[in-house]
PDB file of C-alpha atoms in Angstrom:
ATOM      1  CA  MET X   1      35.325 -12.308-118.671  1.00 78.00           C
ATOM      2  CA  LYS X   2      32.997 -12.875-115.760  1.00 79.00           C
ATOM      3  CA  ALA X   3      35.669 -11.698-113.304  1.00 76.00           C
ATOM      4  CA  ARG X   4      35.852  -8.412-115.223  1.00 80.00           C
ATOM      5  CA  GLY X   5      32.070  -7.931-115.173  1.00 86.00           C
ATOM      6  CA  HIS X   6      31.496  -8.751-118.844  1.00 89.00           C
ATOM      7  CA  THR X   7      28.683 -10.892-120.228  1.00 91.00           C
ATOM      8  CA  TYR X   8      28.185 -13.165-123.222  1.00 92.00           C
ATOM      9  CA  ALA X   9      26.169 -10.343-124.789  1.00 92.00           C
ATOM     10  CA  ASP X  10      29.160  -7.993-124.428  1.00 92.00           C
ATOM     11  CA  ALA X  11      31.469 -10.603-125.984  1.00 91.00           C
ATOM     12  CA  ALA X  12      29.003 -11.094-128.835  1.00 92.00           C
ATOM     13  CA  VAL X  13      29.285  -7.404-129.745  1.00 93.00           C
ATOM     14  CA  VAL X  14      33.107  -7.562-129.677  1.00 91.00           C
ATOM     15  CA  LEU X  15      33.211 -10.707-131.840  1.00 92.00           C
ATOM     16  CA  GLY X  16      30.394  -9.638-134.168  1.00 93.00           C
ATOM     17  CA  LEU X  17      28.350 -12.750-133.351  1.00 92.00           C
ATOM     18  CA  SER X  18      25.044 -13.494-131.712  1.00 93.00           C
ATOM     19  CA  GLU X  19      24.974 -14.174-127.973  1.00 92.00           C
ATOM     20  CA  ALA X  20      23.843 -17.755-128.687  1.00 92.00           C
ATOM     21  CA  SER X  21      26.840 -18.288-130.987  1.00 90.00           C
ATOM     22  CA  VAL X  22      29.230 -17.028-128.302  1.00 88.00           C
ATOM     23  CA  LYS X  23      27.685 -19.344-125.704  1.00 90.00           C
ATOM     24  CA  ARG X  24      28.005 -22.233-128.144  1.00 87.00           C
ATOM     25  CA  LEU X  25      31.696 -21.431-128.797  1.00 87.00           C
ATOM     26  CA  PHE X  26      32.434 -21.419-125.065  1.00 83.00           C
ATOM     27  CA  SER X  27      30.391 -24.509-124.197  1.00 82.00           C
ATOM     28  CA  ARG X  28      32.017 -26.554-126.972  1.00 78.00           C
ATOM     29  CA  ALA X  29      35.490 -25.057-126.395  1.00 76.00           C
ATOM     30  CA  GLU X  30      35.648 -24.112-130.087  1.00 81.00           C
ATOM     31  CA  LEU X  31      37.116 -20.632-129.702  1.00 82.00           C
ATOM     32  CA  SER X  32      39.682 -19.917-132.430  1.00 87.00           C
ATOM     33  CA  LEU X  33      43.001 -18.348-131.501  1.00 87.00           C
ATOM     34  CA  GLN X  34      42.000 -15.193-133.394  1.00 90.00           C
ATOM     35  CA  ARG X  35      38.774 -14.829-131.396  1.00 89.00           C
ATOM     36  CA  LEU X  36      40.595 -15.624-128.164  1.00 88.00           C
ATOM     37  CA  GLU X  37      43.068 -12.824-128.968  1.00 91.00           C
ATOM     38  CA  GLN X  38      40.164 -10.445-129.659  1.00 92.00           C
ATOM     39  CA  LEU X  39      38.593 -11.238-126.298  1.00 89.00           C
ATOM     40  CA  CYS X  40      41.913 -10.982-124.465  1.00 88.00           C
ATOM     41  CA  ASP X  41      42.597  -7.564-126.017  1.00 92.00           C
ATOM     42  CA  TRP X  42      39.083  -6.457-125.092  1.00 92.00           C
ATOM     43  CA  ILE X  43      39.375  -7.427-121.415  1.00 91.00           C
ATOM     44  CA  ASP X  44      43.070  -6.447-121.275  1.00 89.00           C
ATOM     45  CA  VAL X  45      44.513  -9.815-120.320  1.00 87.00           C
ATOM     46  CA  GLU X  46      47.383 -11.816-121.810  1.00 88.00           C
ATOM     47  CA  ILE X  47      46.708 -15.178-123.461  1.00 84.00           C
ATOM     48  CA  ALA X  48      49.332 -16.698-121.144  1.00 84.00           C
ATOM     49  CA  GLU X  49      47.180 -15.704-118.161  1.00 84.00           C
ATOM     50  CA  VAL X  50      44.178 -17.448-119.714  1.00 81.00           C
ATOM     51  CA  VAL X  51      46.292 -20.566-120.304  1.00 77.00           C
ATOM     52  CA  ASP X  52      47.452 -20.493-116.660  1.00 76.00           C
ATOM     53  CA  LEU X  53      43.856 -20.236-115.464  1.00 77.00           C
ATOM     54  CA  ALA X  54      42.800 -23.113-117.709  1.00 71.00           C
ATOM     55  CA  GLN X  55      45.620 -25.305-116.402  1.00 67.00           C
ATOM     56  CA  ALA X  56      44.770 -24.448-112.812  1.00 66.00           C
ATOM     57  CA  ALA X  57      41.219 -25.635-113.495  1.00 66.00           C
ATOM     58  CA  GLN X  58      42.456 -29.090-114.578  1.00 69.00           C
ATOM     59  CA  PRO X  59      41.228 -32.003-112.448  1.00 74.00           C
ATOM     60  CA  ARG X  60      43.497 -32.621-109.496  1.00 82.00           C
ATOM     61  CA  VAL X  61      45.073 -35.930-108.486  1.00 88.00           C
ATOM     62  CA  THR X  62      43.193 -37.642-105.633  1.00 89.00           C
ATOM     63  CA  SER X  63      45.353 -40.771-105.442  1.00 92.00           C
ATOM     64  CA  LEU X  64      48.082 -42.671-107.247  1.00 92.00           C
ATOM     65  CA  SER X  65      47.869 -46.112-108.788  1.00 92.00           C
ATOM     66  CA  PRO X  66      49.439 -49.031-106.878  1.00 95.00           C
ATOM     67  CA  ALA X  67      52.247 -49.061-109.471  1.00 92.00           C
ATOM     68  CA  GLN X  68      52.944 -45.367-108.894  1.00 93.00           C
ATOM     69  CA  GLU X  69      53.008 -45.885-105.125  1.00 95.00           C
ATOM     70  CA  ARG X  70      55.448 -48.797-105.574  1.00 95.00           C
ATOM     71  CA  GLU X  71      57.658 -46.537-107.709  1.00 93.00           C
ATOM     72  CA  LEU X  72      57.871 -44.068-104.819  1.00 95.00           C
ATOM     73  CA  LEU X  73      58.723 -46.870-102.386  1.00 95.00           C
ATOM     74  CA  ARG X  74      61.599 -48.073-104.585  1.00 95.00           C
ATOM     75  CA  ASN X  75      63.349 -44.743-104.049  1.00 96.00           C
ATOM     76  CA  PRO X  76      63.363 -43.543-100.400  1.00 94.00           C
ATOM     77  CA  ALA X  77      64.689 -40.106-101.410  1.00 97.00           C
ATOM     78  CA  LEU X  78      61.825 -39.711-103.893  1.00 97.00           C
ATOM     79  CA  LEU X  79      59.309 -40.810-101.242  1.00 96.00           C
ATOM     80  CA  LEU X  80      60.734 -38.274 -98.786  1.00 96.00           C
ATOM     81  CA  THR X  81      60.623 -35.554-101.437  1.00 97.00           C
ATOM     82  CA  THR X  82      57.011 -36.460-102.192  1.00 96.00           C
ATOM     83  CA  PHE X  83      55.998 -36.057 -98.562  1.00 94.00           C
ATOM     84  CA  LEU X  84      57.863 -32.773 -98.244  1.00 96.00           C
ATOM     85  CA  VAL X  85      56.345 -31.324-101.411  1.00 96.00           C
ATOM     86  CA  LEU X  86      52.837 -32.472-100.451  1.00 93.00           C
ATOM     87  CA  ASN X  87      53.379 -30.623 -97.169  1.00 91.00           C
ATOM     88  CA  ARG X  88      54.298 -27.482 -99.123  1.00 92.00           C
ATOM     89  CA  TRP X  89      58.046 -27.409 -98.559  1.00 95.00           C
ATOM     90  CA  THR X  90      59.873 -25.220-101.071  1.00 95.00           C
ATOM     91  CA  GLU X  91      62.922 -26.331-103.060  1.00 95.00           C
ATOM     92  CA  ARG X  92      65.024 -24.010-100.946  1.00 95.00           C
ATOM     93  CA  GLU X  93      63.764 -25.501 -97.664  1.00 97.00           C
ATOM     94  CA  ILE X  94      64.414 -29.037 -98.906  1.00 97.00           C
ATOM     95  CA  LEU X  95      67.950 -28.203-100.040  1.00 97.00           C
ATOM     96  CA  GLN X  96      68.741 -26.440 -96.755  1.00 97.00           C
ATOM     97  CA  THR X  97      67.432 -29.304 -94.616  1.00 97.00           C
ATOM     98  CA  PHE X  98      68.403 -32.461 -96.503  1.00 97.00           C
ATOM     99  CA  ASP X  99      71.576 -33.686 -98.163  1.00 95.00           C
ATOM    100  CA  PHE X 100      70.355 -33.393-101.760  1.00 97.00           C
ATOM    101  CA  SER X 101      72.256 -31.615-104.490  1.00 97.00           C
ATOM    102  CA  LYS X 102      70.277 -29.224-106.667  1.00 96.00           C
ATOM    103  CA  PRO X 103      70.495 -31.608-109.690  1.00 97.00           C
ATOM    104  CA  GLN X 104      69.319 -34.584-107.564  1.00 97.00           C
ATOM    105  CA  LEU X 105      66.346 -32.640-106.256  1.00 97.00           C
ATOM    106  CA  THR X 106      65.501 -31.363-109.728  1.00 97.00           C
ATOM    107  CA  GLN X 107      65.464 -34.946-111.077  1.00 97.00           C
ATOM    108  CA  MET X 108      63.127 -36.065-108.294  1.00 97.00           C
ATOM    109  CA  LEU X 109      60.827 -33.109-108.854  1.00 97.00           C
ATOM    110  CA  ILE X 110      60.704 -33.924-112.573  1.00 96.00           C
ATOM    111  CA  ARG X 111      59.627 -37.475-111.669  1.00 95.00           C
ATOM    112  CA  LEU X 112      56.899 -36.083-109.398  1.00 96.00           C
ATOM    113  CA  GLU X 113      55.765 -33.829-112.233  1.00 94.00           C
ATOM    114  CA  ARG X 114      55.557 -36.858-114.551  1.00 92.00           C
ATOM    115  CA  LEU X 115      53.435 -38.618-111.908  1.00 90.00           C
ATOM    116  CA  GLY X 116      51.090 -35.620-112.058  1.00 88.00           C
ATOM    117  CA  LEU X 117      51.604 -34.628-108.419  1.00 92.00           C
ATOM    118  CA  ILE X 118      53.214 -31.254-109.096  1.00 93.00           C
ATOM    119  CA  GLU X 119      53.877 -28.682-111.766  1.00 91.00           C
ATOM    120  CA  LEU X 120      57.322 -27.112-111.867  1.00 94.00           C
ATOM    121  CA  LEU X 121      57.180 -23.349-112.289  1.00 91.00           C
ATOM    122  CA  PRO X 122      59.841 -20.730-113.028  1.00 90.00           C
ATOM    123  CA  PHE X 123      62.096 -19.531-110.210  1.00 90.00           C
ATOM    124  CA  ASP X 124      62.164 -22.924-108.453  1.00 89.00           C
ATOM    125  CA  ARG X 125      58.495 -22.772-107.519  1.00 91.00           C
ATOM    126  CA  ILE X 126      56.276 -25.835-107.216  1.00 94.00           C
ATOM    127  CA  ARG X 127      52.516 -25.981-107.779  1.00 90.00           C
ATOM    128  CA  LEU X 128      50.686 -28.942-106.264  1.00 90.00           C
ATOM    129  CA  ARG X 129      48.415 -30.827-108.671  1.00 89.00           C
ATOM    130  CA  THR X 130      46.818 -32.823-105.863  1.00 90.00           C
ATOM    131  CA  ALA X 131      43.260 -32.401-104.682  1.00 86.00           C
ATOM    132  CA  ARG X 132      42.556 -31.284-101.132  1.00 82.00           C
ATOM    133  CA  ASN X 133      41.331 -34.808-100.444  1.00 83.00           C
ATOM    134  CA  PHE X 134      44.455 -36.511-101.873  1.00 88.00           C
ATOM    135  CA  ALA X 135      45.073 -39.762-100.012  1.00 90.00           C
ATOM    136  CA  TRP X 136      47.280 -42.800-100.279  1.00 93.00           C
ATOM    137  CA  ARG X 137      45.403 -45.888-101.410  1.00 94.00           C
ATOM    138  CA  ALA X 138      43.617 -47.723 -98.617  1.00 92.00           C
ATOM    139  CA  ASP X 139      45.713 -50.833 -98.013  1.00 92.00           C
ATOM    140  CA  GLY X 140      47.946 -49.707-100.882  1.00 95.00           C
ATOM    141  CA  PRO X 141      51.737 -50.009-100.990  1.00 96.00           C
ATOM    142  CA  ILE X 142      52.425 -46.727 -99.152  1.00 95.00           C
ATOM    143  CA  GLN X 143      49.877 -47.347 -96.411  1.00 95.00           C
ATOM    144  CA  ARG X 144      51.208 -50.895 -95.884  1.00 96.00           C
ATOM    145  CA  TYR X 145      54.776 -49.586 -95.757  1.00 95.00           C
ATOM    146  CA  PHE X 146      53.853 -47.109 -93.053  1.00 92.00           C
ATOM    147  CA  ALA X 147      51.912 -49.703 -91.066  1.00 93.00           C
ATOM    148  CA  GLU X 148      54.718 -52.276 -91.265  1.00 94.00           C
ATOM    149  CA  GLN X 149      57.855 -50.093 -91.142  1.00 92.00           C
ATOM    150  CA  VAL X 150      57.278 -46.537 -90.001  1.00 90.00           C
ATOM    151  CA  LEU X 151      54.590 -46.983 -87.340  1.00 90.00           C
ATOM    152  CA  PRO X 152      56.494 -49.584 -85.247  1.00 92.00           C
ATOM    153  CA  GLU X 153      59.631 -47.432 -85.362  1.00 90.00           C
ATOM    154  CA  PHE X 154      57.634 -44.334 -84.440  1.00 86.00           C
ATOM    155  CA  LEU X 155      55.907 -46.042 -81.507  1.00 86.00           C
ATOM    156  CA  ALA X 156      59.255 -47.398 -80.254  1.00 89.00           C
ATOM    157  CA  THR X 157      60.320 -43.801 -79.593  1.00 88.00           C
ATOM    158  CA  ALA X 158      60.536 -42.759 -75.915  1.00 88.00           C
ATOM    159  CA  PHE X 159      58.666 -39.469 -76.588  1.00 90.00           C
ATOM    160  CA  ASP X 160      60.883 -37.768 -74.001  1.00 90.00           C
ATOM    161  CA  GLN X 161      62.266 -34.918 -76.099  1.00 90.00           C
ATOM    162  CA  PRO X 162      60.941 -31.340 -76.140  1.00 92.00           C
ATOM    163  CA  GLY X 163      57.844 -31.136 -78.330  1.00 89.00           C
ATOM    164  CA  GLU X 164      57.212 -34.901 -78.154  1.00 89.00           C
ATOM    165  CA  ARG X 165      54.346 -36.429 -76.239  1.00 88.00           C
ATOM    166  CA  MET X 166      52.442 -39.659 -76.126  1.00 85.00           C
ATOM    167  CA  HIS X 167      49.194 -39.782 -74.202  1.00 81.00           C
ATOM    168  CA  PHE X 168      47.394 -43.092 -73.968  1.00 78.00           C
ATOM    169  CA  VAL X 169      43.976 -43.373 -72.384  1.00 78.00           C
ATOM    170  CA  GLY X 170      41.869 -46.509 -72.235  1.00 76.00           C
ATOM    171  CA  GLY X 171      38.131 -46.265 -72.645  1.00 79.00           C
ATOM    172  CA  MET X 172      35.169 -47.035 -74.827  1.00 86.00           C
ATOM    173  CA  LEU X 173      33.320 -44.747 -77.187  1.00 88.00           C
ATOM    174  CA  SER X 174      29.772 -44.902 -78.480  1.00 93.00           C
ATOM    175  CA  ARG X 175      29.233 -45.366 -82.216  1.00 94.00           C
ATOM    176  CA  ALA X 176      28.203 -41.720 -82.470  1.00 94.00           C
ATOM    177  CA  SER X 177      31.418 -40.632 -80.705  1.00 92.00           C
ATOM    178  CA  VAL X 178      33.521 -42.872 -82.958  1.00 91.00           C
ATOM    179  CA  HIS X 179      31.789 -41.313 -85.965  1.00 93.00           C
ATOM    180  CA  ARG X 180      32.533 -37.770 -84.680  1.00 93.00           C
ATOM    181  CA  LEU X 181      36.155 -38.757 -84.000  1.00 90.00           C
ATOM    182  CA  HIS X 182      36.513 -40.112 -87.552  1.00 92.00           C
ATOM    183  CA  GLU X 183      35.056 -36.901 -88.978  1.00 91.00           C
ATOM    184  CA  ALA X 184      37.463 -34.820 -86.886  1.00 92.00           C
ATOM    185  CA  MET X 185      40.433 -36.888 -88.092  1.00 88.00           C
ATOM    186  CA  GLU X 186      39.272 -36.543 -91.704  1.00 83.00           C
ATOM    187  CA  GLY X 187      39.075 -32.782 -91.177  1.00 83.00           C
ATOM    188  CA  LEU X 188      42.635 -32.732 -89.838  1.00 82.00           C
ATOM    189  CA  ALA X 189      43.830 -34.761 -92.813  1.00 73.00           C
ATOM    190  CA  ARG X 190      42.517 -32.138 -95.273  1.00 68.00           C
TER     191      ARG X 190
END
């Protein structure tokens, strides 16, 4: 309503109620389907659009439980798919790049949907259900896995291929500089 420039007072006229009653209906989420249809007709919007907007406003996932992280670690393909999806890869890009069949990928995406990380949409689209500040648990199963398995393998790389580079500089930073560096890294992580 607000996006269309309408007020509670306008809605009250359409519904035949007082403005206070309309505010009460909205604040308590007690709008009947009939009244919702009246309002949708009035502002020329489909109920499905309202439902989509309501779902998009749902709280987003900021982290997984340790058990959920362990579930991802038990299935390397699912873990890979999780990272790809969180980095906004499409189904098509995943299928073109990795050796997954369409049914395998669909099963993994369904598992990610059950974990609350994504919502599967028509036409092979994926909507992330994660917050901008989504993070793996500090010292959780995924972070430990990366520290123990992935990081040593990564650092053992020669970094001699095009696009690869390792630059190591020794030095000391003040507390203020360390704080600024941490803030910059947090900004990059978002």
